[in-house]
Amino acid sequence: DTGVSQDPRHKITKRGQNVTFRCDPISEHNRLYWYRQTLGQGPEFLTYFQNEAQLEKSRLLSDRFSAERPKGSFSTLEIQRTEQGDSAMYLCASTSADTQYFGPGTRLTVL
Amino acid sequence: GESVGLHLPTLSVQEGDNSIINCAYSNSASDYFIWYKQESGKGPQFIIDIRSNMDKRQGQRVTVLLNKTVKHLSLQIAATQPGDSAVYFCAEDLPNFGNEKLTFGTGTRLTIIP
């Protein structure tokens, strides 16, 4: 257990529905990252927060995706109008220096 | 674009033997490298890291070697155990003023044969 928690661990939804995931980072970590991982691939960067500020977004993050970290602690990732191609593991990582510590991920299945 | 790649997608090793997992990176500006272990259904777990000003770093049963000349990274696991069976990823980090955005390869699946 790295100290990073994610909820839910699994989510099954129908195409077109909205979903929201939550990440609770290690408490003293000021930087929080979201990654997406598809089967057989390494994680791909989605977005990054320093405290409450979202500083970078990947082009993978379409307009249907939005992430927040309102108080600089936990973060949420919302996907609107889900598509089957959104099926993946969504990973959160946090750090205060260089090493990123990952949570267990949320596995999303879009039917 | 720049990417991190792995030479072998799968590797099987007899329990107790040593294993070596290799990784090639293409961005010579990368200055920080991490090895992660990922078990099925879990998030990546930090194993060991190395900075570009080093060529070797040792941990408990693990050693990372960095060859900047040929842009090659390796992870050596000594005296492998069944619990070492997992997918191993190397990740590289470009210096970007605090945004340590990692670029991962596709991973190597290590299977320890009892």
mmCIF file of C-alpha atoms in Angstrom:
data_model
loop_
_atom_site.group_PDB
_atom_site.id
_atom_site.type_symbol
_atom_site.label_atom_id
_atom_site.label_comp_id
_atom_site.label_asym_id
_atom_site.label_seq_id
_atom_site.Cartn_x
_atom_site.Cartn_y
_atom_site.Cartn_z
ATOM 1 C CA ASP A 1 0.000 0.000 0.000
ATOM 2 C CA THR A 2 1.587 3.256 -1.179
ATOM 3 C CA GLY A 3 -0.768 5.533 0.738
ATOM 4 C CA VAL A 4 -2.513 6.712 -2.424
ATOM 5 C CA SER A 5 -6.122 5.573 -2.550
ATOM 6 C CA GLN A 6 -8.595 5.560 -5.401
ATOM 7 C CA ASP A 7 -12.314 5.048 -5.472
ATOM 8 C CA PRO A 8 -14.052 3.147 -6.907
ATOM 9 C CA ARG A 9 -11.741 0.301 -7.774
ATOM 10 C CA HIS A 10 -14.024 -0.893 -10.545
ATOM 11 C CA LYS A 11 -16.713 0.874 -12.532
ATOM 12 C CA ILE A 12 -18.943 -0.589 -15.215
ATOM 13 C CA THR A 13 -21.064 1.864 -17.117
ATOM 14 C CA LYS A 14 -23.076 2.100 -20.289
ATOM 15 C CA ARG A 15 -21.918 4.158 -23.214
ATOM 16 C CA GLY A 16 -23.078 7.738 -22.916
ATOM 17 C CA GLN A 17 -23.147 7.819 -19.124
ATOM 18 C CA ASN A 18 -20.972 10.096 -16.995
ATOM 19 C CA VAL A 19 -18.521 8.697 -14.458
ATOM 20 C CA THR A 20 -16.404 10.290 -11.742
ATOM 21 C CA PHE A 21 -13.342 8.861 -10.038
ATOM 22 C CA ARG A 22 -11.663 10.047 -6.885
ATOM 23 C CA CYS A 23 -8.031 10.018 -5.829
ATOM 24 C CA ASP A 24 -6.705 10.691 -2.346
ATOM 25 C CA PRO A 25 -2.949 11.289 -2.517
ATOM 26 C CA ILE A 26 -0.374 10.937 0.223
ATOM 27 C CA SER A 27 -1.227 13.855 2.493
ATOM 28 C CA GLU A 28 2.002 15.833 2.275
ATOM 29 C CA HIS A 29 2.333 15.479 -1.499
ATOM 30 C CA ASN A 30 1.663 18.680 -3.405
ATOM 31 C CA ARG A 31 1.747 17.198 -6.908
ATOM 32 C CA LEU A 32 -0.883 14.835 -8.235
ATOM 33 C CA TYR A 33 -0.979 13.077 -11.595
ATOM 34 C CA TRP A 34 -3.589 11.173 -13.559
ATOM 35 C CA TYR A 35 -2.579 8.469 -16.009
ATOM 36 C CA ARG A 36 -4.531 6.089 -18.207
ATOM 37 C CA GLN A 37 -3.422 2.528 -18.838
ATOM 38 C CA THR A 38 -4.862 0.218 -21.462
ATOM 39 C CA LEU A 39 -4.283 -3.514 -21.532
ATOM 40 C CA GLY A 40 -0.715 -4.471 -22.309
ATOM 41 C CA GLN A 41 0.521 -0.902 -22.303
ATOM 42 C CA GLY A 42 2.322 1.332 -19.884
ATOM 43 C CA PRO A 43 0.539 4.217 -18.211
ATOM 44 C CA GLU A 44 0.033 7.365 -20.305
ATOM 45 C CA PHE A 45 0.054 10.823 -18.772
ATOM 46 C CA LEU A 46 -3.280 12.638 -18.717
ATOM 47 C CA THR A 47 -2.968 15.641 -16.445
ATOM 48 C CA TYR A 48 -1.102 17.072 -13.490
ATOM 49 C CA PHE A 49 -1.831 19.325 -10.511
ATOM 50 C CA GLN A 50 0.477 21.321 -8.322
ATOM 51 C CA ASN A 51 -1.628 21.949 -5.246
ATOM 52 C CA GLU A 52 -4.997 23.042 -6.657
ATOM 53 C CA ALA A 53 -3.661 24.326 -9.984
ATOM 54 C CA GLN A 54 -3.999 22.132 -13.051
ATOM 55 C CA LEU A 55 -0.752 22.864 -14.870
ATOM 56 C CA GLU A 56 -0.714 20.523 -17.836
ATOM 57 C CA LYS A 57 -3.138 18.427 -19.834
ATOM 58 C CA SER A 58 -2.290 15.793 -22.391
ATOM 59 C CA ARG A 59 -3.941 15.845 -25.802
ATOM 60 C CA LEU A 60 -5.352 12.481 -24.719
ATOM 61 C CA LEU A 61 -7.629 14.447 -22.414
ATOM 62 C CA SER A 62 -10.522 15.314 -24.708
ATOM 63 C CA ASP A 63 -13.221 17.855 -23.881
ATOM 64 C CA ARG A 64 -15.235 15.052 -22.314
ATOM 65 C CA PHE A 65 -12.656 14.727 -19.563
ATOM 66 C CA SER A 66 -12.317 17.129 -16.676
ATOM 67 C CA ALA A 67 -10.196 16.949 -13.558
ATOM 68 C CA GLU A 68 -10.258 18.996 -10.400
ATOM 69 C CA ARG A 69 -8.323 19.291 -7.201
ATOM 70 C CA PRO A 70 -10.334 21.953 -5.410
ATOM 71 C CA LYS A 71 -8.494 22.163 -2.103
ATOM 72 C CA GLY A 72 -5.152 20.851 -3.174
ATOM 73 C CA SER A 73 -5.818 17.525 -1.517
ATOM 74 C CA PHE A 74 -8.046 14.911 -3.195
ATOM 75 C CA SER A 75 -8.722 15.028 -6.913
ATOM 76 C CA THR A 76 -11.588 13.930 -9.131
ATOM 77 C CA LEU A 77 -11.555 12.863 -12.764
ATOM 78 C CA GLU A 78 -14.863 13.015 -14.606
ATOM 79 C CA ILE A 79 -15.608 11.526 -17.983
ATOM 80 C CA GLN A 80 -18.764 12.716 -19.662
ATOM 81 C CA ARG A 81 -20.646 10.777 -22.355
ATOM 82 C CA THR A 82 -18.397 7.765 -21.977
ATOM 83 C CA GLU A 83 -17.328 5.840 -25.069
ATOM 84 C CA GLN A 84 -16.125 2.263 -25.351
ATOM 85 C CA GLY A 85 -12.659 3.573 -26.083
ATOM 86 C CA ASP A 86 -12.572 5.073 -22.597
ATOM 87 C CA SER A 87 -12.342 1.576 -21.120
ATOM 88 C CA ALA A 88 -9.031 1.490 -19.301
ATOM 89 C CA MET A 89 -7.365 1.601 -15.898
ATOM 90 C CA TYR A 90 -7.207 5.153 -14.566
ATOM 91 C CA LEU A 91 -4.252 5.635 -12.255
ATOM 92 C CA CYS A 92 -3.488 8.426 -9.852
ATOM 93 C CA ALA A 93 -0.011 9.175 -8.553
ATOM 94 C CA SER A 94 1.330 11.703 -6.094
ATOM 95 C CA THR A 95 4.723 13.080 -5.195
ATOM 96 C CA SER A 96 6.431 15.851 -3.313
ATOM 97 C CA ALA A 97 9.770 15.377 -5.046
ATOM 98 C CA ASP A 98 10.596 13.127 -7.978
ATOM 99 C CA THR A 99 9.322 9.654 -7.238
ATOM 100 C CA GLN A 100 5.666 9.179 -8.085
ATOM 101 C CA TYR A 101 3.680 6.785 -5.937
ATOM 102 C CA PHE A 102 0.688 5.218 -7.598
ATOM 103 C CA GLY A 103 -2.693 4.261 -6.287
ATOM 104 C CA PRO A 104 -4.375 0.950 -7.097
ATOM 105 C CA GLY A 105 -6.287 2.450 -10.018
ATOM 106 C CA THR A 106 -9.901 2.512 -11.095
ATOM 107 C CA ARG A 107 -10.758 0.036 -13.820
ATOM 108 C CA LEU A 108 -13.441 1.460 -16.090
ATOM 109 C CA THR A 109 -15.441 -0.746 -18.413
ATOM 110 C CA VAL A 110 -17.771 0.968 -20.853
ATOM 111 C CA LEU A 111 -20.386 -1.352 -22.336
ATOM 112 C CA GLY B 1 7.813 11.360 -30.517
ATOM 113 C CA GLU B 2 10.278 10.294 -27.901
ATOM 114 C CA SER B 3 9.475 7.018 -26.229
ATOM 115 C CA VAL B 4 10.751 4.397 -23.863
ATOM 116 C CA GLY B 5 10.905 0.889 -25.221
ATOM 117 C CA LEU B 6 11.673 -2.553 -23.911
ATOM 118 C CA HIS B 7 13.610 -5.261 -25.704
ATOM 119 C CA LEU B 8 11.613 -8.282 -24.536
ATOM 120 C CA PRO B 9 7.920 -8.465 -23.793
ATOM 121 C CA THR B 10 8.192 -11.678 -21.720
ATOM 122 C CA LEU B 11 10.849 -13.304 -19.602
ATOM 123 C CA SER B 12 10.748 -16.593 -17.701
ATOM 124 C CA VAL B 13 13.291 -17.302 -14.997
ATOM 125 C CA GLN B 14 13.800 -20.241 -12.672
ATOM 126 C CA GLU B 15 13.186 -19.458 -9.039
ATOM 127 C CA GLY B 16 16.429 -18.581 -7.321
ATOM 128 C CA ASP B 17 18.144 -17.460 -10.510
ATOM 129 C CA ASN B 18 18.949 -13.859 -11.348
ATOM 130 C CA SER B 19 16.948 -11.957 -13.919
ATOM 131 C CA ILE B 20 17.786 -8.995 -16.095
ATOM 132 C CA ILE B 21 15.155 -6.785 -17.679
ATOM 133 C CA ASN B 22 16.297 -4.334 -20.306
ATOM 134 C CA CYS B 23 14.956 -1.017 -21.471
ATOM 135 C CA ALA B 24 16.000 1.378 -24.214
ATOM 136 C CA TYR B 25 15.177 5.045 -24.036
ATOM 137 C CA SER B 26 15.419 7.496 -26.866
ATOM 138 C CA ASN B 27 15.540 10.927 -25.260
ATOM 139 C CA SER B 28 19.086 11.799 -24.298
ATOM 140 C CA ALA B 29 17.773 14.738 -22.255
ATOM 141 C CA SER B 30 16.035 12.442 -19.771
ATOM 142 C CA ASP B 31 17.685 12.813 -16.401
ATOM 143 C CA TYR B 32 15.734 10.512 -14.125
ATOM 144 C CA PHE B 33 14.644 6.923 -14.558
ATOM 145 C CA ILE B 34 12.403 4.696 -12.489
ATOM 146 C CA TRP B 35 11.572 1.022 -12.494
ATOM 147 C CA TYR B 36 8.073 0.035 -11.465
ATOM 148 C CA LYS B 37 6.582 -3.377 -10.779
ATOM 149 C CA GLN B 38 2.941 -3.955 -11.541
ATOM 150 C CA GLU B 39 1.005 -6.983 -10.403
ATOM 151 C CA SER B 40 -2.269 -7.927 -11.968
ATOM 152 C CA GLY B 41 -5.079 -5.562 -11.011
ATOM 153 C CA LYS B 42 -2.795 -3.247 -9.040
ATOM 154 C CA GLY B 43 -1.110 0.074 -9.605
ATOM 155 C CA PRO B 44 2.601 0.349 -10.432
ATOM 156 C CA GLN B 45 4.831 -0.090 -7.405
ATOM 157 C CA PHE B 46 8.108 1.830 -7.141
ATOM 158 C CA ILE B 47 11.160 -0.434 -7.127
ATOM 159 C CA ILE B 48 14.220 1.690 -7.678
ATOM 160 C CA ASP B 49 15.297 4.867 -9.407
ATOM 161 C CA ILE B 50 18.478 6.350 -10.806
ATOM 162 C CA ARG B 51 19.584 9.776 -11.918
ATOM 163 C CA SER B 52 21.547 10.439 -15.048
ATOM 164 C CA ASN B 53 24.661 11.406 -13.076
ATOM 165 C CA MET B 54 24.932 7.802 -11.867
ATOM 166 C CA ASP B 55 25.521 4.557 -13.717
ATOM 167 C CA LYS B 56 24.570 2.076 -11.030
ATOM 168 C CA ARG B 57 22.341 1.970 -8.021
ATOM 169 C CA GLN B 58 21.592 -0.935 -5.734
ATOM 170 C CA GLY B 59 18.632 -1.742 -3.585
ATOM 171 C CA GLN B 60 17.474 -4.831 -1.807
ATOM 172 C CA ARG B 61 17.961 -7.666 -4.331
ATOM 173 C CA VAL B 62 17.675 -5.155 -7.179
ATOM 174 C CA THR B 63 20.260 -3.222 -9.138
ATOM 175 C CA VAL B 64 19.654 -0.654 -11.849
ATOM 176 C CA LEU B 65 22.309 0.048 -14.440
ATOM 177 C CA LEU B 66 22.281 3.075 -16.671
ATOM 178 C CA ASN B 67 24.339 3.349 -19.844
ATOM 179 C CA LYS B 68 23.873 6.838 -21.209
ATOM 180 C CA THR B 69 26.164 6.218 -24.158
ATOM 181 C CA VAL B 70 23.750 3.747 -25.700
ATOM 182 C CA LYS B 71 20.677 5.011 -23.834
ATOM 183 C CA HIS B 72 20.063 1.731 -22.117
ATOM 184 C CA LEU B 73 18.650 0.902 -18.717
ATOM 185 C CA SER B 74 18.506 -2.477 -17.024
ATOM 186 C CA LEU B 75 16.988 -3.930 -13.885
ATOM 187 C CA GLN B 76 18.696 -6.873 -12.268
ATOM 188 C CA ILE B 77 16.782 -8.923 -9.733
ATOM 189 C CA ALA B 78 18.870 -11.313 -7.685
ATOM 190 C CA ALA B 79 17.684 -14.660 -6.325
ATOM 191 C CA THR B 80 14.234 -14.354 -7.840
ATOM 192 C CA GLN B 81 11.211 -15.392 -5.846
ATOM 193 C CA PRO B 82 7.658 -16.285 -6.952
ATOM 194 C CA GLY B 83 6.513 -12.883 -5.703
ATOM 195 C CA ASP B 84 8.706 -11.239 -8.321
ATOM 196 C CA SER B 85 6.341 -12.418 -11.060
ATOM 197 C CA ALA B 86 4.819 -9.240 -12.465
ATOM 198 C CA VAL B 87 5.075 -6.763 -15.317
ATOM 199 C CA TYR B 88 8.038 -4.427 -15.002
ATOM 200 C CA PHE B 89 8.039 -0.964 -16.522
ATOM 201 C CA CYS B 90 10.840 1.481 -16.934
ATOM 202 C CA ALA B 91 9.887 5.131 -17.036
ATOM 203 C CA GLU B 92 11.878 8.174 -18.008
ATOM 204 C CA ASP B 93 11.500 11.721 -16.875
ATOM 205 C CA LEU B 94 12.456 14.799 -18.804
ATOM 206 C CA PRO B 95 13.604 17.784 -16.762
ATOM 207 C CA ASN B 96 10.666 20.184 -16.827
ATOM 208 C CA PHE B 97 10.958 22.477 -13.845
ATOM 209 C CA GLY B 98 9.130 20.272 -11.410
ATOM 210 C CA ASN B 99 6.594 18.630 -13.694
ATOM 211 C CA GLU B 100 7.899 15.124 -13.483
ATOM 212 C CA LYS B 101 5.744 13.709 -16.268
ATOM 213 C CA LEU B 102 6.784 10.135 -16.700
ATOM 214 C CA THR B 103 6.948 8.365 -20.041
ATOM 215 C CA PHE B 104 6.492 4.617 -19.720
ATOM 216 C CA GLY B 105 7.334 1.752 -22.009
ATOM 217 C CA THR B 106 5.027 -1.177 -22.677
ATOM 218 C CA GLY B 107 6.528 -3.385 -19.998
ATOM 219 C CA THR B 108 8.150 -6.799 -19.643
ATOM 220 C CA ARG B 109 6.238 -9.650 -18.084
ATOM 221 C CA LEU B 110 8.503 -11.598 -15.741
ATOM 222 C CA THR B 111 7.418 -15.097 -14.789
ATOM 223 C CA ILE B 112 9.254 -16.967 -12.065
ATOM 224 C CA ILE B 113 9.145 -20.711 -12.566
ATOM 225 C CA PRO B 114 9.008 -22.641 -9.257
#
